[in-house]
Short mmCIF file of C-alpha atoms in Angstrom, two decimals:
data_model
loop_
_atom_site.label_atom_id
_atom_site.label_comp_id
_atom_site.label_asym_id
_atom_site.label_seq_id
_atom_site.Cartn_x
_atom_site.Cartn_y
_atom_site.Cartn_z
CA MET A 1 33.66 -3.06 48.87
CA PRO A 2 35.03 -0.65 46.20
CA ARG A 3 32.90 -0.02 43.20
CA LEU A 4 34.16 -1.76 40.10
CA ASN A 5 35.05 0.25 37.05
CA VAL A 6 32.49 -0.15 34.20
CA LEU A 7 34.38 -1.81 31.42
CA ALA A 8 33.83 -1.25 27.70
CA ALA A 9 32.05 -4.17 26.02
CA ALA A 10 34.40 -7.06 24.54
CA THR A 11 32.58 -7.28 21.37
CA PRO A 12 30.67 -4.45 19.62
CA VAL A 13 27.24 -3.98 20.93
CA VAL A 14 24.89 -4.67 18.08
CA ASN A 15 21.23 -3.88 18.10
CA ARG A 16 19.94 -7.05 16.32
CA ARG A 17 16.40 -5.70 15.77
CA ALA A 18 17.86 -2.74 13.76
CA LEU A 19 19.57 -5.29 11.41
CA GLN A 20 16.21 -6.89 10.49
CA SER A 21 14.90 -5.76 7.11
CA LYS A 22 11.17 -4.87 6.82
CA PRO A 23 9.47 -6.08 3.63
CA SER A 24 8.74 -3.13 1.38
CA ASN A 25 8.30 -4.48 -2.13
CA GLY A 26 7.86 -1.48 -4.36
CA HIS A 27 9.66 1.02 -2.17
CA ALA A 28 12.93 1.14 -4.20
CA VAL A 29 12.32 -1.71 -6.63
CA PHE A 30 9.21 -3.54 -7.58
CA ILE A 31 9.27 -7.19 -7.94
CA PRO A 32 6.16 -8.83 -9.47
CA GLN A 33 4.95 -11.57 -7.19
CA ILE A 34 3.51 -13.92 -9.56
CA ARG A 35 6.18 -16.51 -10.92
CA LYS A 36 4.05 -19.03 -12.83
CA LEU A 37 0.62 -19.55 -14.38
CA VAL A 38 -0.60 -23.05 -15.19
CA PHE A 39 -3.38 -23.71 -17.48
CA GLU A 40 -4.78 -27.25 -16.93
CA TYR A 41 -7.42 -28.42 -19.48
CA CYS A 42 -8.84 -31.62 -20.84
CA ASP A 43 -8.64 -32.65 -24.52
CA ALA A 44 -11.78 -34.80 -24.51
CA TRP A 45 -14.50 -33.01 -22.31
CA PRO A 46 -16.52 -30.31 -23.90
CA SER A 47 -16.26 -28.07 -20.51
CA SER A 48 -12.65 -27.40 -21.37
CA SER A 49 -13.48 -26.24 -25.02
CA ASN A 50 -13.41 -22.55 -23.95
CA LEU A 51 -10.16 -22.82 -22.21
CA ARG A 52 -8.66 -24.69 -25.22
CA ARG A 53 -9.83 -21.74 -27.48
CA TYR A 54 -8.39 -19.32 -25.08
CA ILE A 55 -5.09 -21.20 -25.06
CA TYR A 56 -5.12 -21.40 -28.86
CA ASN A 57 -5.62 -17.75 -29.21
CA HIS A 58 -4.33 -15.74 -26.32
CA VAL A 59 -1.76 -17.38 -24.44
CA GLU A 60 1.07 -16.64 -26.67
CA ASP A 61 0.51 -12.96 -26.59
CA LEU A 62 -0.07 -13.04 -22.83
CA ALA A 63 3.37 -14.69 -22.44
CA ARG A 64 4.86 -12.09 -24.49
CA GLU A 65 3.44 -9.28 -22.50
CA HIS A 66 4.52 -10.80 -19.23
CA PRO A 67 7.95 -12.09 -19.50
CA HIS A 68 8.49 -12.37 -15.76
CA VAL A 69 5.91 -15.09 -15.55
CA GLU A 70 6.37 -18.79 -16.54
CA PHE A 71 3.39 -19.90 -18.47
CA VAL A 72 2.73 -23.64 -18.34
CA VAL A 73 -0.03 -25.43 -20.41
CA LYS A 74 -0.86 -28.79 -18.97
CA GLN A 75 -3.16 -31.75 -19.58
CA ARG A 76 -5.69 -32.62 -16.82
CA PRO A 77 -7.59 -35.52 -18.34
CA SER A 78 -11.16 -36.19 -17.30
CA LYS A 79 -11.31 -33.26 -15.08
CA GLU A 80 -12.76 -29.76 -15.19
CA PRO A 81 -10.58 -26.92 -16.40
CA ILE A 82 -8.63 -24.69 -13.89
CA ILE A 83 -5.82 -22.18 -13.84
CA ARG A 84 -3.25 -22.07 -10.97
CA GLY A 85 -1.21 -19.05 -10.19
CA LEU A 86 2.01 -19.65 -8.17
CA TYR A 87 3.58 -16.74 -6.16
CA LEU A 88 6.77 -15.96 -4.49
CA ASN A 89 5.28 -16.35 -0.96
CA ASN A 90 5.02 -20.22 -1.82
CA ARG A 91 1.17 -19.84 -2.01
CA ASP A 92 -0.94 -20.78 -5.08
CA LYS A 93 -4.37 -19.56 -6.19
CA VAL A 94 -6.43 -21.99 -8.10
CA ILE A 95 -9.67 -20.95 -10.03
CA GLY A 96 -11.92 -23.36 -11.56
CA LEU A 97 -13.10 -22.46 -15.13
CA LYS A 98 -16.23 -24.68 -15.42
CA GLY A 99 -18.90 -22.97 -17.38
CA PHE A 100 -16.61 -19.90 -18.13
CA GLU A 101 -16.62 -18.08 -21.45
CA VAL A 102 -13.32 -16.98 -23.03
CA THR A 103 -13.95 -13.32 -21.76
CA GLN A 104 -14.39 -14.59 -18.22
CA ILE A 105 -11.18 -16.68 -18.44
CA GLN A 106 -9.36 -13.54 -19.46
CA GLN A 107 -10.70 -11.76 -16.23
CA LYS A 108 -9.62 -14.51 -14.15
CA VAL A 109 -6.18 -14.64 -15.75
CA GLN A 110 -5.89 -10.87 -15.11
CA LEU A 111 -7.04 -11.43 -11.42
CA LEU A 112 -4.04 -13.82 -10.99
CA LEU A 113 -1.57 -11.60 -12.68
CA ASP A 114 -2.61 -8.73 -10.51
CA SER A 115 -2.62 -10.55 -7.29
CA SER A 116 0.39 -10.83 -4.91
CA GLY A 117 -0.53 -14.19 -3.65
CA ASN A 118 -1.50 -13.11 -0.03
CA LYS A 119 -4.45 -14.53 1.55
CA ILE A 120 -7.71 -12.51 1.11
CA VAL A 121 -8.14 -10.60 4.34
CA PRO A 122 -10.63 -7.89 5.37
CA LEU A 123 -8.97 -4.67 3.96
CA LYS A 124 -11.73 -2.18 4.74
CA ARG A 125 -10.12 -0.69 7.91
CA LYS A 126 -6.50 -1.31 6.95
CA THR A 127 -5.80 1.96 4.95
CA VAL A 128 -2.19 2.60 5.88
CA VAL A 129 -0.03 -0.25 7.01
CA SER A 130 3.30 1.13 8.36
CA SER A 131 6.54 -0.40 9.59
CA THR A 132 8.24 2.84 10.44
CA GLU A 133 7.88 4.63 13.85
CA ALA A 134 5.91 8.06 13.74
CA ALA A 135 8.23 10.78 12.57
CA ARG A 136 6.53 13.12 14.77
CA GLY A 137 6.83 10.98 18.01
CA ILE A 138 3.97 9.85 20.20
CA TRP A 139 2.07 12.31 22.46
CA SER A 140 2.44 11.38 26.06
CA GLY A 141 0.07 12.87 28.68
CA LEU A 142 2.82 12.65 31.30
CA HIS A 143 5.47 14.65 29.41
CA VAL A 144 3.65 17.93 28.94
CA PRO A 145 3.85 21.07 31.07
CA GLU A 146 0.34 20.50 32.38
CA PRO A 147 -0.30 16.82 32.91
CA TYR A 148 -3.32 15.65 31.04
CA ARG A 149 -6.19 15.01 33.38
CA ILE A 150 -8.94 12.44 32.53
CA MET B 1 0.39 30.77 -1.82
CA SER B 2 2.90 33.05 -0.04
CA ALA B 3 6.40 33.55 -0.97
CA LEU B 4 7.43 32.86 2.64
CA ALA B 5 6.96 29.41 4.00
CA ASN B 6 5.37 29.01 7.44
CA VAL B 7 7.56 26.43 9.22
CA PHE B 8 5.98 25.21 12.44
CA ARG B 9 8.54 24.21 14.99
CA ARG B 10 7.95 21.96 17.94
CA CYS B 11 9.95 21.95 21.21
CA SER B 12 10.65 18.70 23.13
CA ALA B 13 11.53 19.84 26.57
CA ASN B 14 12.05 16.43 28.11
CA LEU B 15 14.80 15.02 25.76
CA SER B 16 15.31 11.95 28.05
CA PHE B 17 11.89 10.53 26.75
CA ALA B 18 12.75 10.29 22.99
CA ARG B 19 9.33 9.42 21.76
CA GLY B 20 7.56 11.98 23.89
CA LEU B 21 6.42 15.25 22.51
CA GLN B 22 5.76 18.65 23.92
CA THR B 23 3.78 20.72 21.54
CA VAL B 24 4.63 24.37 21.75
CA PRO B 25 4.10 25.42 18.05
CA ALA B 26 6.14 28.51 16.85
CA THR B 27 5.85 29.96 13.40
CA LEU B 28 9.17 30.71 11.49
CA ASN B 29 8.84 32.90 8.56
CA THR B 30 11.54 31.51 6.17
CA GLY B 31 11.84 30.67 2.59
CA HIS B 32 10.95 27.31 1.08
CA ALA B 33 14.65 26.38 0.85
CA GLU B 34 15.47 27.06 4.39
CA ALA B 35 12.39 25.24 5.56
CA LEU B 36 13.23 22.24 3.58
CA SER B 37 16.84 22.22 4.78
CA LEU B 38 15.42 22.30 8.40
CA ILE B 39 13.35 19.25 7.54
CA ARG B 40 16.06 17.56 5.71
CA SER B 41 18.34 17.88 8.83
CA GLN B 42 16.19 15.39 10.76
CA PRO B 43 16.20 11.69 10.08
CA GLN B 44 12.48 10.86 9.59
CA ARG B 45 9.88 12.73 7.43
CA TYR B 46 6.29 12.16 6.42
CA VAL B 47 3.81 13.90 3.98
CA VAL B 48 -0.04 14.49 4.16
CA ALA B 49 -1.16 13.93 0.75
CA SER B 50 -4.49 13.57 -1.05
CA LEU B 51 -5.26 10.45 -3.05
CA VAL B 52 -8.56 9.53 -4.58
CA GLY B 53 -10.15 12.40 -2.87
CA ARG B 54 -8.97 11.41 0.71
CA LYS B 55 -6.03 12.71 2.78
CA TYR B 56 -3.48 10.25 4.17
CA LEU B 57 -0.49 10.68 6.51
CA LEU B 58 2.20 8.75 4.74
CA ALA B 59 5.77 7.84 5.47
CA PRO B 60 8.19 5.86 3.22
CA ARG B 61 7.73 2.16 3.09
CA ASP B 62 3.90 2.44 4.00
CA LEU B 63 1.53 0.25 2.23
CA LEU B 64 -1.64 2.22 1.30
CA THR B 65 -4.99 0.57 0.37
CA VAL B 66 -7.45 2.53 -1.75
CA ALA B 67 -10.43 1.82 -3.74
CA ARG B 68 -9.51 -0.09 -6.96
CA LEU B 69 -7.90 2.21 -9.56
CA ARG B 70 -8.96 0.89 -12.75
CA ASP B 71 -6.40 2.85 -15.07
CA VAL B 72 -3.34 1.67 -13.60
CA LYS B 73 -1.42 -1.61 -13.85
CA VAL B 74 0.66 -3.49 -11.23
CA GLY B 75 4.17 -2.06 -11.22
CA ASP B 76 3.15 1.51 -12.34
CA ARG B 77 4.66 4.32 -10.39
CA LEU B 78 2.36 7.26 -9.49
CA ALA B 79 3.52 10.69 -8.51
CA LEU B 80 1.51 12.29 -5.76
CA SER B 81 0.44 15.55 -7.02
CA ASP B 82 -1.52 16.97 -4.07
CA VAL B 83 0.84 17.16 -0.93
CA HIS B 84 -0.67 19.34 1.75
CA GLU B 85 2.10 19.05 4.29
CA VAL B 86 5.67 17.68 4.60
CA GLY B 87 7.40 17.43 8.05
CA SER B 88 9.76 15.88 10.32
CA ARG B 89 9.83 15.48 14.13
CA ASP B 90 10.16 19.17 15.00
CA TYR B 91 9.28 21.03 11.69
CA THR B 92 6.21 21.20 9.39
CA LEU B 93 5.88 22.86 6.14
CA ARG B 94 2.17 23.40 5.25
CA GLY B 95 0.65 24.33 1.94
CA ASP B 96 -2.21 26.51 1.10
CA PRO B 97 -3.98 24.13 0.54
CA THR B 98 -1.25 22.31 -1.24
CA LEU B 99 2.43 22.79 -1.53
CA PRO B 100 3.84 24.25 -4.81
CA ALA B 101 4.26 21.46 -7.40
CA GLY B 102 7.72 20.20 -7.56
CA LEU B 103 8.69 21.06 -4.11
CA VAL B 104 8.23 17.66 -2.62
CA ASN B 105 8.39 14.44 -4.83
CA VAL B 106 6.75 11.42 -3.51
CA GLU B 107 6.00 8.29 -5.76
CA ALA B 108 3.72 5.24 -5.11
CA THR B 109 4.17 2.10 -6.74
CA VAL B 110 1.11 -0.09 -7.52
CA VAL B 111 1.85 -3.34 -5.68
CA GLU B 112 -1.25 -5.29 -6.39
CA HIS B 113 -4.92 -5.09 -7.41
CA THR B 114 -6.82 -7.32 -4.81
CA LYS B 115 -10.10 -8.01 -3.16
CA GLY B 116 -11.07 -7.88 0.32
CA ALA B 117 -12.67 -10.72 2.31
CA MET B 118 -16.27 -11.74 1.46
CA GLU B 119 -18.85 -9.43 2.82
CA ARG B 120 -22.31 -10.61 3.47
CA ILE B 121 -25.19 -8.10 3.68
CA VAL B 122 -28.35 -10.03 5.09
CA LYS B 123 -31.57 -8.29 4.55
CA PHE B 124 -34.48 -9.66 6.74
CA LYS B 125 -38.08 -8.94 7.56
CA ARG B 126 -39.76 -10.98 10.14
CA ARG B 127 -42.93 -12.86 9.71
CA LYS B 128 -42.90 -11.74 5.96
CA HIS B 129 -40.99 -14.48 4.46
CA TYR B 130 -38.41 -12.11 3.27
CA LYS B 131 -34.81 -12.85 3.64
CA LYS B 132 -31.96 -11.78 1.11
CA THR B 133 -28.31 -12.24 1.21
CA VAL B 134 -26.05 -10.26 -0.96
CA THR B 135 -22.29 -11.29 -0.87
CA HIS B 136 -19.36 -9.38 -2.58
CA LYS B 137 -15.69 -8.81 -2.28
CA GLN B 138 -14.78 -5.29 -2.56
CA THR B 139 -11.85 -4.34 -4.88
CA TYR B 140 -8.86 -2.58 -3.74
CA THR B 141 -5.43 -1.32 -4.93
CA ARG B 142 -2.33 -1.38 -2.72
CA LEU B 143 0.28 1.23 -3.09
CA ARG B 144 3.80 1.26 -1.70
CA ILE B 145 4.97 4.78 -0.79
CA GLY B 146 8.48 5.51 -2.12
CA PRO B 147 11.04 7.87 -0.47
CA ILE B 148 10.12 11.48 0.19
CA GLU B 149 12.41 13.83 -1.98
CA LEU B 150 12.80 17.42 -1.07
CA THR B 151 13.82 19.41 -4.04
CA PRO B 152 16.73 21.86 -2.88
CA THR B 153 15.42 24.96 -4.64
CA MET B 154 11.89 26.11 -5.44
CA PRO B 155 11.09 26.00 -9.03
CA GLN B 156 9.94 29.58 -9.12
CA SER B 157 8.83 32.05 -6.35
CA THR B 158 5.05 32.48 -5.95
CA GLN B 159 3.05 35.54 -4.82
CA ARG B 160 0.02 35.55 -2.67
CA GLN B 161 -2.96 36.06 -4.71
CA ALA B 162 -5.41 38.87 -3.89
#
């Protein structure tokens, strides 16, 4: 039987994997990951008094300094005070503020503002996380003049 | 630092295996501008830069995790000042020990200040009623590496110092 001619593809051959984008926030443009910060306090209970003082004294300036974040002050009657940070990856971080002084509340607010919303994972060994292939290529023991012998 | 750049060239003999590499380094004595044009001609490049006292091999879009930098805010852009090496697949330009300032511009954006997972250090002495547990979450800063820019001309020529 005679060999058939190889025909050109009817539709353009597209490498679909090459069309996928790799997450790289901060490479060209940086988008802050926190979108909302909710302060929940109780009017009656004394455990919320420090958070109430913080809200009264500091939240307005904080909102002015971080225009990209939506600040919400909410009542949480008969419960301990908390702050909740909501992020663009649909996760939220909740920190209880029972027994916290105003300075400690400031530290926790800064923690939420600095975070990206990702889960806390071990980072000790994850120095460089790369999505690009190695620029110099990968060494292969089979593609050298003298094959590498173990 | 010498006025001539030492560019190391690699030869890949077996071109059918695109990711394979055959290292036969050859030193080309060229000027900085020609060295950079050779590197620029290839699609991918990398830098070896020092940050917080450690050297890292970085490519654009990498996410670098270092110890917490206390004097930067999230969203700040840091210019990497100590670049030891810039290269592509077949060409490398090495500094002595660093490349002249302004030759290669790489910026890193602070993406977040975060903490690692909880680490538990348990101290124990048997038969002595001594057991202690220390827990902590180490603080880190994560940086996103921006594009590697090679400036077309050297700011000023340098002479090797005696």
